[in-house]
Coordinates of C-alpha atoms in Angstrom, one line a residue:
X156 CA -31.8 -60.8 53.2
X157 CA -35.3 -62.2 53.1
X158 CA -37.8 -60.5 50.9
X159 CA -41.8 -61.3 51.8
X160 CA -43.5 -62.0 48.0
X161 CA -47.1 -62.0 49.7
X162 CA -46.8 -58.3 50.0
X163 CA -46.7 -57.9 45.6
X164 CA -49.7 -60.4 45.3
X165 CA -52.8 -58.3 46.3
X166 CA -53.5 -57.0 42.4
X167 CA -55.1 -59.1 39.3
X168 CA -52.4 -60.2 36.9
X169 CA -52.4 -59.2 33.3
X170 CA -53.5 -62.5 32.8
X171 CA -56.4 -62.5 34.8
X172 CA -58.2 -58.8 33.4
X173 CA -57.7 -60.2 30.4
X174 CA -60.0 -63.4 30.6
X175 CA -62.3 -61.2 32.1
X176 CA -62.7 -58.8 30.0
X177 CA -62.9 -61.3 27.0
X178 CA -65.9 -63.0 28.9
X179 CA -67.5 -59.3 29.7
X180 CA -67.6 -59.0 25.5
X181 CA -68.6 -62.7 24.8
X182 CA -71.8 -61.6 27.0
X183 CA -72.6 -58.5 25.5
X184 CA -72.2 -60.2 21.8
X185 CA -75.0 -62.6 22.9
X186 CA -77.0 -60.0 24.4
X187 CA -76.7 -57.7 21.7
X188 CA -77.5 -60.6 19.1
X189 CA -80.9 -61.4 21.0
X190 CA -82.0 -57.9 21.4
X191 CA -81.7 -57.0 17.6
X192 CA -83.8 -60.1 17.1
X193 CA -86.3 -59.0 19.4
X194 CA -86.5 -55.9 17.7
X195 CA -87.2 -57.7 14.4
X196 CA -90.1 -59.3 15.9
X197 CA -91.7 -56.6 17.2
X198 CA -91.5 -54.8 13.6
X199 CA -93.1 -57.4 12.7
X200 CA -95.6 -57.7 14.9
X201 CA -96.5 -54.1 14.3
X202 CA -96.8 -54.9 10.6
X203 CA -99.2 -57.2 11.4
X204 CA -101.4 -55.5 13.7
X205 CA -101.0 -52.5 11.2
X206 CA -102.5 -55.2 8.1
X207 CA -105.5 -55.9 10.8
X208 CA -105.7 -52.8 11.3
X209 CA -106.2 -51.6 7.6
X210 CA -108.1 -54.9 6.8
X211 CA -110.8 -54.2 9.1
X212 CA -111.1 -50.1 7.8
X213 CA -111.5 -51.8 4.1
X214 CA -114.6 -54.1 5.8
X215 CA -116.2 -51.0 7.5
X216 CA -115.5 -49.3 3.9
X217 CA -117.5 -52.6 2.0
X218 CA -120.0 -52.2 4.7
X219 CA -120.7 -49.0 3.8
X220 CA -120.2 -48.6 0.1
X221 CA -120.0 -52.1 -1.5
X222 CA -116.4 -51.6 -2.7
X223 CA -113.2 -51.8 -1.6
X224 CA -111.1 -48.0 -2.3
X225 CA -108.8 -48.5 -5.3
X226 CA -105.8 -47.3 -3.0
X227 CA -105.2 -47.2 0.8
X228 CA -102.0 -45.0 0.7
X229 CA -104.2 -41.4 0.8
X230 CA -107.1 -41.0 3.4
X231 CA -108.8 -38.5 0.3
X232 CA -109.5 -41.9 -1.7
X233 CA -112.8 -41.6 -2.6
X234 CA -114.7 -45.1 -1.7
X235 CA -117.9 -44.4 -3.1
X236 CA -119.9 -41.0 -3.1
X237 CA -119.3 -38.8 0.4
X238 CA -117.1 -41.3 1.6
X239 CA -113.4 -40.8 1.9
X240 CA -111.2 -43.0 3.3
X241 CA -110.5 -40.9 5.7
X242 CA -114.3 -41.7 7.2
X243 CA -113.3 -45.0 8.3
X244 CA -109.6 -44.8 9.5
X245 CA -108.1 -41.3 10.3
X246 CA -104.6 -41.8 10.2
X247 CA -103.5 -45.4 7.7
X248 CA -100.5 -46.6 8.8
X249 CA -97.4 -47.3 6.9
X250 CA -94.7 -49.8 6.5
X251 CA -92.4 -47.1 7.3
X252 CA -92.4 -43.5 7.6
X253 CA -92.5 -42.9 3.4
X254 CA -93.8 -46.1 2.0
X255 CA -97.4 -47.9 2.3
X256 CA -98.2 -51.4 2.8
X257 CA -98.7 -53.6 -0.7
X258 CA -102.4 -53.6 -1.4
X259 CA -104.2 -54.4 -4.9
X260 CA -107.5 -54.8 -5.5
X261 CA -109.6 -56.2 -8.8
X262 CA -111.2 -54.5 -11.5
X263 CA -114.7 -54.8 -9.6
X264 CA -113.3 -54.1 -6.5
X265 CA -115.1 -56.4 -4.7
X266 CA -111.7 -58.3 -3.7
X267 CA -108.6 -57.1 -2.5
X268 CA -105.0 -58.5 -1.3
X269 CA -102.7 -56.6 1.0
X270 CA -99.2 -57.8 2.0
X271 CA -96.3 -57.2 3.9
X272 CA -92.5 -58.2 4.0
X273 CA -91.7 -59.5 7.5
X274 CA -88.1 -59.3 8.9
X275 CA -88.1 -63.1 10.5
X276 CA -89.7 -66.0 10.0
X277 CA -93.6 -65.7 12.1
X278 CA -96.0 -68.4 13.2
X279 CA -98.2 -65.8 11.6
X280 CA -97.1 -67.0 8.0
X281 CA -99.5 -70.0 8.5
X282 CA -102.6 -67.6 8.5
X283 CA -101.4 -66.0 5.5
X284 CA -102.9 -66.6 2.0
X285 CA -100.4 -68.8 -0.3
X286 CA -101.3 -67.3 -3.8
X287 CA -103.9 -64.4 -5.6
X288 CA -107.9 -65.4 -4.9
X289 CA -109.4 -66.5 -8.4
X290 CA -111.6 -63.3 -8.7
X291 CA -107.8 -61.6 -10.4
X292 CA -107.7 -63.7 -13.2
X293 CA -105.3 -66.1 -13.9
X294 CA -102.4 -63.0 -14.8
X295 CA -102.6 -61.1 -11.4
X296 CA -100.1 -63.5 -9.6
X297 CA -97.9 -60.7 -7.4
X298 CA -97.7 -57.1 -6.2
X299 CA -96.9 -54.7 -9.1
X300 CA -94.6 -53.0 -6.5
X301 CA -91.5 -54.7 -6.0
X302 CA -93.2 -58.3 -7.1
X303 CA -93.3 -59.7 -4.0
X304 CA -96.1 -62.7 -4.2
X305 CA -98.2 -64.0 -1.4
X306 CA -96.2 -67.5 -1.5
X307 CA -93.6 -68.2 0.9
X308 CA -92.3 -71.4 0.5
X309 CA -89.0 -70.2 0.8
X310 CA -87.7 -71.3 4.8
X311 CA -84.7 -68.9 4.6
X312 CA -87.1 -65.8 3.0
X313 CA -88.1 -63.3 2.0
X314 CA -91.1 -63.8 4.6
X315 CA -94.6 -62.1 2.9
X316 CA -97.9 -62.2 4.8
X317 CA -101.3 -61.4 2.9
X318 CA -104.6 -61.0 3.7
X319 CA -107.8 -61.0 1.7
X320 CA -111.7 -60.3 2.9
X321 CA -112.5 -62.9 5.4

């Protein structure tokens, strides 16, 4: 009695599904890897086009009343007499859905900082300021909330970007 073997080989071995599917989910750990990177960036990049944002509604407010607005987290701020905040930007935006983005300003308002903590390390650290402008006196060194300076020296983080009047 002869028996024909060729006929049982038409299937995958164990074997062989089993290297595949171990490649399949080496691929989608790298992709998945990249994409939450990507997301990170793109929060950050909305931080800082939400900083620009705010930065240019404090100029318009200088502009207009020769002060900068003691806080930036309620549109009824009063900048200086019939103008809220809310006449320059209608809607401020916010780090996230509860909390606002770090700003101080001195007791003459006439400077301000405003900062941010970014996710990942940004070529847009370089155009950040390193430390509080002069006009705060030499105390005034960080953000009251959560103490987060302007200097990031730090290569592994936490990543801060600040802005002051240009």
């Amino acid at each position: 009695m002869n028996i024909n073997y060729t006929r049982f080989k038409k299937g995958f071995t164990l074997v062989e599904l089993m290297i595949v599917i171990a490649i399949i989910g080496i691929l989608t750990a790298i992709v998945t890897s990249n994409f939450s990177q990507s997301k990170a960036k793109s929060r950050d990049a909305k931080r800082i086009s939400d900083l620009a944002q705010i930065q240019l509604t404090l100029e318009l407010a200088f502009d207009r009343c020769n002060a900068y607005p003691a806080n930036i987290n309620d549109t009824n701020t009063v900048v200086c007499s019939g103008y809220p905040l809310s006449y320059f930007i209608s809607v401020i935006p916010k780090e996230n859905s509860t909390t606002g983005y770090d700003y101080i300003t001195n007791v003459a308002s006439t400077d301000y900082v405003l900062g941010a903590k970014l996710e990942t390390n940004s070529s847009a650290l370089v155009d950040a300021i390193t430390a509080f402008p002069s006009s705060f006196g030499p105390t005034i060194t960080s953000f009251t909330s959560g103490n987060n300076n302007c200097t990031h020296s730090n290569p592994a983080g936490p990543f801060y970007y600040c802005v002051q009047p240009k």
